[in-house]
Short mmCIF file of C-alpha atoms and ligand atoms in Angstrom, two decimals:
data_model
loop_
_atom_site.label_atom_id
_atom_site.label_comp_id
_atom_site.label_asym_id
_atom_site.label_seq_id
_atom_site.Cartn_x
_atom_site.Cartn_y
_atom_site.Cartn_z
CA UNK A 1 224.12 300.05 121.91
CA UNK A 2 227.69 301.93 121.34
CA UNK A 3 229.15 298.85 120.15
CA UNK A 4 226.90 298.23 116.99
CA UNK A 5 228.16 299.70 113.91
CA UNK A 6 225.50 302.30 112.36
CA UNK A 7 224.60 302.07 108.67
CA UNK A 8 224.91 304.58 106.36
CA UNK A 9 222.50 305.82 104.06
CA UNK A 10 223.38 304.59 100.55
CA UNK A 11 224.05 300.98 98.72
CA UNK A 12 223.31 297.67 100.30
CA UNK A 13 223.58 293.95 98.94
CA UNK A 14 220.42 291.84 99.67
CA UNK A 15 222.76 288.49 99.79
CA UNK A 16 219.74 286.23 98.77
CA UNK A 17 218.07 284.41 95.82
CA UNK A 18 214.99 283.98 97.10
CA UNK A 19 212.62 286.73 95.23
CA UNK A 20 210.11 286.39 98.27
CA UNK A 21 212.69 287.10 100.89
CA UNK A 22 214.39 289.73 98.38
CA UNK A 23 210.88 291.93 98.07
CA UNK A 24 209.79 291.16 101.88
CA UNK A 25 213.25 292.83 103.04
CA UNK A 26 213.05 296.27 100.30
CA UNK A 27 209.63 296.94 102.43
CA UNK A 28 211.30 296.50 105.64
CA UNK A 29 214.61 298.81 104.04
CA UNK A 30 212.39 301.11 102.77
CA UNK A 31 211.60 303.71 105.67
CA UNK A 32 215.47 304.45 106.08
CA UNK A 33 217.39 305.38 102.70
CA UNK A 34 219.06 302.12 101.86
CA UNK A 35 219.26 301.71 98.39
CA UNK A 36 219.09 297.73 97.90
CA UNK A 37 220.62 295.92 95.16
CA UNK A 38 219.57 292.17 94.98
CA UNK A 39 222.62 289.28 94.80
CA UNK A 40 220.83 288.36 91.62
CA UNK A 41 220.69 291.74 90.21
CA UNK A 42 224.17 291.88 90.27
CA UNK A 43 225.01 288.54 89.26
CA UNK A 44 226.65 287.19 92.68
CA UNK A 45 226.86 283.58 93.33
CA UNK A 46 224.92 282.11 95.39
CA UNK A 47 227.54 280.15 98.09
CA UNK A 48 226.81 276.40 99.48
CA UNK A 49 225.31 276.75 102.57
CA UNK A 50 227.38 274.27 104.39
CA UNK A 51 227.09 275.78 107.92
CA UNK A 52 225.31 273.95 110.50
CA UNK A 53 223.42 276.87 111.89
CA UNK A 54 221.28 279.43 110.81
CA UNK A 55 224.15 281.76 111.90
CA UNK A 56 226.66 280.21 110.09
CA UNK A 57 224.83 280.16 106.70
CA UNK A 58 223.81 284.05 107.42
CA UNK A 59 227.19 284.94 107.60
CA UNK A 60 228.71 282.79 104.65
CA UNK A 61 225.93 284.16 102.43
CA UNK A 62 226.40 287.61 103.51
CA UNK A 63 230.16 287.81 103.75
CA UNK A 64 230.23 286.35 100.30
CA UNK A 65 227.85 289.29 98.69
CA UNK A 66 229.87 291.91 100.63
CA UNK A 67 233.12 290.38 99.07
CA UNK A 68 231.90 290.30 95.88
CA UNK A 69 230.34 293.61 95.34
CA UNK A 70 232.56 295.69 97.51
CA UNK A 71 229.93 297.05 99.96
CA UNK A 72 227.51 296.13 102.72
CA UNK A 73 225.36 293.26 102.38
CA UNK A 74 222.52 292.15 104.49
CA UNK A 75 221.58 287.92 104.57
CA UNK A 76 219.21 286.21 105.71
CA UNK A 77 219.06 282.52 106.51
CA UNK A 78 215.42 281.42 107.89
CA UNK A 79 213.70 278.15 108.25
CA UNK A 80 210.55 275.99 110.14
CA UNK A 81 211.04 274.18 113.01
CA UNK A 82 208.52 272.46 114.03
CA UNK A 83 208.00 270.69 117.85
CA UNK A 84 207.37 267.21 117.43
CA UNK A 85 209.81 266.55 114.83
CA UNK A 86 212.51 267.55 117.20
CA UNK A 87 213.17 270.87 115.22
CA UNK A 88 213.10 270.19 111.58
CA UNK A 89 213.59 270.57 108.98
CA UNK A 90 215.29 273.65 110.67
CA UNK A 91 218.21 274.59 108.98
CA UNK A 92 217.53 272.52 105.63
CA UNK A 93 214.16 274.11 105.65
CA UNK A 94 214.76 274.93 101.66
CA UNK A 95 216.69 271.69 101.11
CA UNK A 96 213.02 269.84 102.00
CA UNK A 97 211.45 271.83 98.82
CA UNK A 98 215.04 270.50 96.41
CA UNK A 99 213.23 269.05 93.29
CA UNK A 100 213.36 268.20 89.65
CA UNK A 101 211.21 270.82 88.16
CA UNK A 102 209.50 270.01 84.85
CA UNK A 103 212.12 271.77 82.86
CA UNK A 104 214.50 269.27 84.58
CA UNK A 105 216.52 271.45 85.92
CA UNK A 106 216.69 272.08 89.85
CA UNK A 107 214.13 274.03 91.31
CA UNK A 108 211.98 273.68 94.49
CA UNK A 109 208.79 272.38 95.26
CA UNK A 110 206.72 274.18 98.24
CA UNK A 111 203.92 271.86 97.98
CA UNK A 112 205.69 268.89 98.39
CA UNK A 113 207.61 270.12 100.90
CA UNK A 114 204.97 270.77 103.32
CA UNK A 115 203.48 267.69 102.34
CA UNK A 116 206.83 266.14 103.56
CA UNK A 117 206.24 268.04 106.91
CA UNK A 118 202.86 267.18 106.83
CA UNK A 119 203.56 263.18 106.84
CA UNK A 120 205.72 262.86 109.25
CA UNK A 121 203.36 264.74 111.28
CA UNK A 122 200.65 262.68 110.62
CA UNK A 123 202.67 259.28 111.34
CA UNK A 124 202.91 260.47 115.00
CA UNK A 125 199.12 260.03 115.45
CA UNK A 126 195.91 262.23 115.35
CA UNK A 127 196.67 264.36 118.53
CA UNK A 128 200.39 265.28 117.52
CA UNK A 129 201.56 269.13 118.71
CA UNK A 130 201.60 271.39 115.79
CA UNK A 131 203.55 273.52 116.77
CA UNK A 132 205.86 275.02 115.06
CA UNK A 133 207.87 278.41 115.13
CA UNK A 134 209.39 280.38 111.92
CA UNK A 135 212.81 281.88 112.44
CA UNK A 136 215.24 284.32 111.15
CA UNK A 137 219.09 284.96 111.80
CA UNK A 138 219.84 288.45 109.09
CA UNK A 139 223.94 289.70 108.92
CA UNK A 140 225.16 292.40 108.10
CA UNK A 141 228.72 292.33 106.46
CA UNK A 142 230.59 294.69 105.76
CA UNK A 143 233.66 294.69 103.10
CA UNK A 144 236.77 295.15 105.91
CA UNK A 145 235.52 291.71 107.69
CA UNK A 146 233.14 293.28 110.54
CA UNK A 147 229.53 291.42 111.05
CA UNK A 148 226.46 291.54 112.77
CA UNK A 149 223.99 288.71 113.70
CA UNK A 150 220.04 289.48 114.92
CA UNK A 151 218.04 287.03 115.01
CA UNK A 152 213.84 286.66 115.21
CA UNK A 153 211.07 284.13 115.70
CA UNK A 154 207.41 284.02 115.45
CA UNK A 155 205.39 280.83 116.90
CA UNK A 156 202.14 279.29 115.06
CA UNK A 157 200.97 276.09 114.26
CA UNK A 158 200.56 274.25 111.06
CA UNK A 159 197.67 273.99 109.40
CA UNK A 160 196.24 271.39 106.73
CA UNK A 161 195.38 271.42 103.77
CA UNK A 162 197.45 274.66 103.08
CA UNK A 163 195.45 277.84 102.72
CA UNK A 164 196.41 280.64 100.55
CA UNK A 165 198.64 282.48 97.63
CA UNK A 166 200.39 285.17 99.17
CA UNK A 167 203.65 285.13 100.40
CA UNK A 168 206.31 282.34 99.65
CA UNK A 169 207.21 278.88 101.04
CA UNK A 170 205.75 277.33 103.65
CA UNK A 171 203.51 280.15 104.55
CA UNK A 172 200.37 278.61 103.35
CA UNK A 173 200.34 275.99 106.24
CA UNK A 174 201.69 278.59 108.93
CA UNK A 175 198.84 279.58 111.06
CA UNK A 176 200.63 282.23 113.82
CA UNK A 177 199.22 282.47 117.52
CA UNK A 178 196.01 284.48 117.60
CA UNK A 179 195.06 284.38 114.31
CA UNK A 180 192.85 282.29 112.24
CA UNK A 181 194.66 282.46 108.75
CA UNK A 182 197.72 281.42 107.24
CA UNK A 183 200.59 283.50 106.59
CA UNK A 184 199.50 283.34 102.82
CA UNK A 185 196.27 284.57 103.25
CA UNK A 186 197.27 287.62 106.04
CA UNK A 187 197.73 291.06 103.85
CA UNK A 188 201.42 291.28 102.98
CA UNK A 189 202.16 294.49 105.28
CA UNK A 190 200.04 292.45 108.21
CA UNK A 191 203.18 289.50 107.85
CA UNK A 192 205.61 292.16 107.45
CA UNK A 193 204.57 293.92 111.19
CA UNK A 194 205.11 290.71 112.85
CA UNK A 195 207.18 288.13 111.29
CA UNK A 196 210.10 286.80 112.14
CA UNK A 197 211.99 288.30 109.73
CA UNK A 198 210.23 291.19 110.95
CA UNK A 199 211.64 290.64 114.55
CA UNK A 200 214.75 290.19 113.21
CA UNK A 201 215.01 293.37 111.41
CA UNK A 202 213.96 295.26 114.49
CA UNK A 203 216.26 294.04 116.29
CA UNK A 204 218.97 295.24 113.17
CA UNK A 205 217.35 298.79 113.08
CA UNK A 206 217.32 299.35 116.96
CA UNK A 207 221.07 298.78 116.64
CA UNK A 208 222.09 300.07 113.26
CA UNK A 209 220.13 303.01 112.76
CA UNK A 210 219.91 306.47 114.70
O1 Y43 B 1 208.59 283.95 105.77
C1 Y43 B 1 208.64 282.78 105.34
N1 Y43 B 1 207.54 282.18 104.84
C2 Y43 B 1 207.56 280.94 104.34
N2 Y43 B 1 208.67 280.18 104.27
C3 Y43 B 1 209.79 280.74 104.77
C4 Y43 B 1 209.84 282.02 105.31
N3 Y43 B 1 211.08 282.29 105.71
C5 Y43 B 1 211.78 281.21 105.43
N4 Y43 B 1 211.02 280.25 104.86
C6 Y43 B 1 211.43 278.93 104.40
C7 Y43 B 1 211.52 278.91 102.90
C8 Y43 B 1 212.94 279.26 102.61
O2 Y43 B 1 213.44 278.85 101.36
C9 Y43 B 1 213.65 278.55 103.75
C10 Y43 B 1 214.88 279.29 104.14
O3 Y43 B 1 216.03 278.85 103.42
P1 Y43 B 1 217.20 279.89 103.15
O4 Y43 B 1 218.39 279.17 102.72
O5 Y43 B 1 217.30 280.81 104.31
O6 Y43 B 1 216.61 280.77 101.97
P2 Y43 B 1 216.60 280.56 100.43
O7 Y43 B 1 217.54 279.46 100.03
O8 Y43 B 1 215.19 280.41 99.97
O9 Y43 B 1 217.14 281.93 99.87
P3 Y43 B 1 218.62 282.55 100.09
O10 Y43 B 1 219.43 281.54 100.81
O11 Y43 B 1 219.13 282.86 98.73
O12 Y43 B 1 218.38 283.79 100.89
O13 Y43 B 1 212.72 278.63 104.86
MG1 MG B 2 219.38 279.33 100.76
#
Protein backbone atom coordinates (compact mmCIF):
# COMPACT_ATOMS: atom_id res chain seq x y z
CA UNK A 1 0.00 0.00 0.00
CA UNK A 2 2.39 2.94 -1.49
CA UNK A 3 0.14 5.45 -0.21
CA UNK A 4 0.41 4.67 3.64
CA UNK A 5 3.02 6.50 5.38
CA UNK A 6 5.64 3.97 7.11
CA UNK A 7 6.63 4.49 10.74
CA UNK A 8 9.81 4.93 11.92
CA UNK A 9 11.47 3.23 14.57
CA UNK A 10 11.69 5.55 17.59
CA UNK A 11 9.09 7.71 19.91
CA UNK A 12 5.36 7.34 19.76
CA UNK A 13 2.43 9.00 21.86
CA UNK A 14 -0.18 6.43 23.11
CA UNK A 15 -3.03 9.35 22.97
CA UNK A 16 -5.14 7.56 25.72
CA UNK A 17 -5.99 7.54 29.47
CA UNK A 18 -7.24 4.41 29.75
CA UNK A 19 -4.31 2.23 31.59
CA UNK A 20 -6.03 -1.01 30.07
CA UNK A 21 -5.97 0.24 26.54
CA UNK A 22 -2.44 1.97 27.30
CA UNK A 23 -0.73 -1.66 28.40
CA UNK A 24 -2.93 -3.76 25.74
CA UNK A 25 -1.36 -1.46 22.85
CA UNK A 26 2.78 -1.57 24.36
CA UNK A 27 2.21 -5.56 23.73
CA UNK A 28 0.88 -5.05 20.38
CA UNK A 29 4.00 -2.10 19.77
CA UNK A 30 6.30 -4.25 21.15
CA UNK A 31 7.58 -6.63 18.23
CA UNK A 32 8.60 -3.47 16.08
CA UNK A 33 10.91 -0.80 17.97
CA UNK A 34 8.40 1.83 18.92
CA UNK A 35 9.27 3.31 21.97
CA UNK A 36 5.74 4.34 23.56
CA UNK A 37 5.22 7.13 25.82
CA UNK A 38 1.68 7.20 27.44
CA UNK A 39 -0.54 10.75 27.15
CA UNK A 40 -0.49 10.47 30.90
CA UNK A 41 3.12 9.97 31.24
CA UNK A 42 3.66 13.06 29.73
CA UNK A 43 1.03 15.02 31.19
CA UNK A 44 -1.22 15.66 27.91
CA UNK A 45 -4.77 16.54 28.27
CA UNK A 46 -7.11 14.45 27.68
CA UNK A 47 -9.56 16.39 24.81
CA UNK A 48 -13.61 16.21 24.93
CA UNK A 49 -14.57 13.69 22.77
CA UNK A 50 -17.26 15.56 21.02
CA UNK A 51 -17.15 13.70 17.66
CA UNK A 52 -19.98 11.67 16.66
CA UNK A 53 -18.01 8.73 15.42
CA UNK A 54 -15.52 6.53 16.52
CA UNK A 55 -13.39 8.15 13.76
CA UNK A 56 -13.86 11.43 14.72
CA UNK A 57 -12.94 10.96 18.43
CA UNK A 58 -9.71 8.81 17.15
CA UNK A 59 -8.54 11.57 15.36
CA UNK A 60 -9.29 14.50 17.89
CA UNK A 61 -7.58 12.41 20.58
CA UNK A 62 -4.72 11.58 18.49
CA UNK A 63 -4.14 14.85 16.69
CA UNK A 64 -4.25 16.47 20.06
CA UNK A 65 -1.26 14.13 21.62
CA UNK A 66 0.73 14.62 18.38
CA UNK A 67 0.27 18.48 18.82
CA UNK A 68 1.19 18.50 22.12
CA UNK A 69 4.25 16.44 22.31
CA UNK A 70 5.68 17.16 18.93
CA UNK A 71 5.74 13.60 17.51
CA UNK A 72 3.60 10.69 16.36
CA UNK A 73 0.79 9.59 18.34
CA UNK A 74 -1.34 6.58 17.98
CA UNK A 75 -5.41 6.79 19.47
CA UNK A 76 -7.69 4.69 19.92
CA UNK A 77 -11.41 5.21 20.31
CA UNK A 78 -13.38 1.73 20.91
CA UNK A 79 -16.75 0.89 22.21
CA UNK A 80 -19.82 -2.06 22.46
CA UNK A 81 -22.45 -2.15 20.27
CA UNK A 82 -24.73 -4.34 20.90
CA UNK A 83 -27.79 -5.68 18.28
CA UNK A 84 -30.94 -5.22 19.87
CA UNK A 85 -30.32 -1.94 21.31
CA UNK A 86 -29.90 -0.59 17.86
CA UNK A 87 -26.04 -0.15 18.39
CA UNK A 88 -25.38 1.22 21.77
CA UNK A 89 -24.05 2.47 23.72
CA UNK A 90 -21.58 2.63 20.71
CA UNK A 91 -19.74 5.61 20.71
CA UNK A 92 -20.55 6.69 24.48
CA UNK A 93 -19.51 3.23 25.40
CA UNK A 94 -17.26 4.94 28.39
CA UNK A 95 -19.82 7.70 28.98
CA UNK A 96 -22.32 4.55 30.23
CA UNK A 97 -19.54 3.72 33.08
CA UNK A 98 -19.47 8.14 34.07
CA UNK A 99 -19.93 7.95 37.92
CA UNK A 100 -19.40 9.54 41.27
CA UNK A 101 -16.72 7.45 42.71
CA UNK A 102 -16.51 7.25 46.52
CA UNK A 103 -13.85 9.85 46.68
CA UNK A 104 -16.47 12.05 44.91
CA UNK A 105 -14.68 12.86 42.31
CA UNK A 106 -15.47 11.49 38.65
CA UNK A 107 -14.50 8.18 37.89
CA UNK A 108 -16.23 5.23 36.11
CA UNK A 109 -18.10 2.41 37.11
CA UNK A 110 -17.75 -0.95 34.87
CA UNK A 111 -20.16 -2.79 36.89
CA UNK A 112 -22.83 -0.58 36.63
CA UNK A 113 -22.35 -0.03 33.32
CA UNK A 114 -22.93 -3.41 32.12
CA UNK A 115 -25.62 -3.64 34.44
CA UNK A 116 -27.07 -0.64 32.43
CA UNK A 117 -26.58 -2.81 29.24
CA UNK A 118 -27.77 -5.62 30.94
CA UNK A 119 -31.39 -3.97 31.75
CA UNK A 120 -32.27 -2.77 28.86
CA UNK A 121 -31.54 -6.08 27.54
CA UNK A 122 -33.56 -7.78 29.80
CA UNK A 123 -36.71 -5.34 29.29
CA UNK A 124 -36.88 -6.69 25.68
CA UNK A 125 -37.92 -10.16 26.97
CA UNK A 126 -36.25 -13.58 27.76
CA UNK A 127 -35.31 -14.54 24.10
CA UNK A 128 -33.63 -11.06 23.19
CA UNK A 129 -30.34 -11.40 20.61
CA UNK A 130 -27.21 -10.93 22.51
CA UNK A 131 -25.34 -10.05 20.26
CA UNK A 132 -23.05 -7.75 20.38
CA UNK A 133 -19.69 -6.82 18.55
CA UNK A 134 -16.53 -4.85 20.18
CA UNK A 135 -14.89 -2.32 17.91
CA UNK A 136 -11.87 -0.30 17.35
CA UNK A 137 -11.02 2.79 15.03
CA UNK A 138 -6.73 3.51 16.10
CA UNK A 139 -5.00 6.96 14.22
CA UNK A 140 -2.06 7.65 13.68
CA UNK A 141 -1.09 11.46 13.66
CA UNK A 142 1.58 12.79 12.86
CA UNK A 143 2.91 16.47 13.91
CA UNK A 144 2.72 18.20 10.06
CA UNK A 145 -1.25 17.34 9.98
CA UNK A 146 -1.11 13.79 8.04
CA UNK A 147 -3.46 10.84 9.60
CA UNK A 148 -4.35 7.44 9.34
CA UNK A 149 -7.61 5.61 10.32
CA UNK A 150 -7.83 1.42 10.67
CA UNK A 151 -10.37 0.21 12.10
CA UNK A 152 -11.32 -3.56 13.75
CA UNK A 153 -14.18 -5.59 15.16
CA UNK A 154 -14.66 -8.78 16.91
CA UNK A 155 -18.38 -10.29 17.37
CA UNK A 156 -19.57 -12.20 20.73
CA UNK A 157 -22.39 -12.17 22.79
CA UNK A 158 -23.01 -10.96 26.25
CA UNK A 159 -23.02 -12.93 28.95
CA UNK A 160 -24.66 -12.64 32.57
CA UNK A 161 -23.69 -12.40 35.49
CA UNK A 162 -20.19 -11.11 34.34
CA UNK A 163 -17.36 -13.60 34.59
CA UNK A 164 -13.88 -12.70 35.31
CA UNK A 165 -10.86 -10.15 36.42
CA UNK A 166 -8.69 -9.79 33.62
CA UNK A 167 -8.75 -7.25 31.22
CA UNK A 168 -10.75 -3.88 31.56
CA UNK A 169 -14.33 -2.67 30.93
CA UNK A 170 -16.88 -4.50 29.70
CA UNK A 171 -14.87 -7.55 29.05
CA UNK A 172 -16.26 -9.58 31.81
CA UNK A 173 -19.71 -9.94 30.04
CA UNK A 174 -18.09 -10.30 26.43
CA UNK A 175 -18.29 -13.87 25.47
CA UNK A 176 -16.59 -13.88 21.61
CA UNK A 177 -17.86 -16.49 18.91
CA UNK A 178 -16.42 -19.93 19.60
CA UNK A 179 -15.47 -19.63 22.88
CA UNK A 180 -16.95 -20.38 26.16
CA UNK A 181 -15.33 -17.58 28.40
CA UNK A 182 -15.37 -14.04 28.74
CA UNK A 183 -12.85 -11.74 27.56
CA UNK A 184 -11.80 -11.38 31.32
CA UNK A 185 -11.21 -14.76 31.93
CA UNK A 186 -9.26 -15.60 28.26
CA UNK A 187 -5.23 -15.31 29.01
CA UNK A 188 -4.26 -11.73 28.19
CA UNK A 189 -2.00 -12.67 25.00
CA UNK A 190 -5.20 -15.08 23.89
CA UNK A 191 -7.41 -11.37 23.73
CA UNK A 192 -4.51 -9.72 22.35
CA UNK A 193 -4.33 -12.39 19.03
CA UNK A 194 -7.83 -11.66 18.26
CA UNK A 195 -9.40 -8.60 19.49
CA UNK A 196 -10.57 -5.92 17.91
CA UNK A 197 -8.09 -3.76 18.82
CA UNK A 198 -6.07 -6.50 17.67
CA UNK A 199 -7.68 -6.34 14.12
CA UNK A 200 -7.23 -2.95 14.13
CA UNK A 201 -3.61 -2.90 14.71
CA UNK A 202 -3.08 -5.39 11.94
CA UNK A 203 -4.56 -3.63 9.77
CA UNK A 204 -2.00 -0.40 11.04
CA UNK A 205 1.11 -2.74 10.80
CA UNK A 206 0.25 -4.25 7.28
CA UNK A 207 0.31 -0.61 6.18
CA UNK A 208 2.83 1.15 8.34
CA UNK A 209 5.49 -1.19 8.76
CA UNK A 210 7.97 -2.94 6.21
O1 LIG B 1 -11.14 -4.35 24.86
C1 LIG B 1 -12.06 -3.86 25.53
N1 LIG B 1 -12.58 -4.52 26.58
C2 LIG B 1 -13.55 -4.02 27.36
N2 LIG B 1 -14.09 -2.80 27.17
C3 LIG B 1 -13.61 -2.10 26.13
C4 LIG B 1 -12.61 -2.57 25.28
N3 LIG B 1 -12.34 -1.65 24.35
C5 LIG B 1 -13.16 -0.65 24.60
N4 LIG B 1 -13.93 -0.90 25.67
C6 LIG B 1 -14.95 -0.03 26.28
C7 LIG B 1 -14.42 0.57 27.54
C8 LIG B 1 -13.81 1.87 27.11
O2 LIG B 1 -13.69 2.85 28.11
C9 LIG B 1 -14.79 2.30 26.03
C10 LIG B 1 -14.09 3.08 24.99
O3 LIG B 1 -14.10 4.48 25.26
P1 LIG B 1 -12.89 5.36 24.73
O4 LIG B 1 -13.25 6.77 24.81
O5 LIG B 1 -12.44 4.82 23.42
O6 LIG B 1 -11.73 5.01 25.74
P2 LIG B 1 -11.38 5.60 27.15
O7 LIG B 1 -12.14 6.86 27.41
O8 LIG B 1 -11.53 4.52 28.16
O9 LIG B 1 -9.84 5.93 27.03
P3 LIG B 1 -9.16 7.03 26.06
O10 LIG B 1 -10.25 7.77 25.38
O11 LIG B 1 -8.33 7.88 26.95
O12 LIG B 1 -8.32 6.22 25.12
O13 LIG B 1 -15.22 1.05 25.42
MG1 LIG C 1 -12.28 8.30 26.06
Amino acid sequence: MADHRKLEPGKLVIASHNQGKVREIRALLAPFGIEPVSAGELDLPEPEETGTTFAENALLKARASAEGANCVALADDSGLCVAALDGAPGVYTADWAEADSYEGGPGRDWYMAMGKVEGKLSELGPNTDRSAYFTCTLALAWPDGHSELFEGRIQGNLVWPPRGTLGFGYDPVFQPIGFEQTFAELDPQQKHDMSHRADAFEKLVKACFD
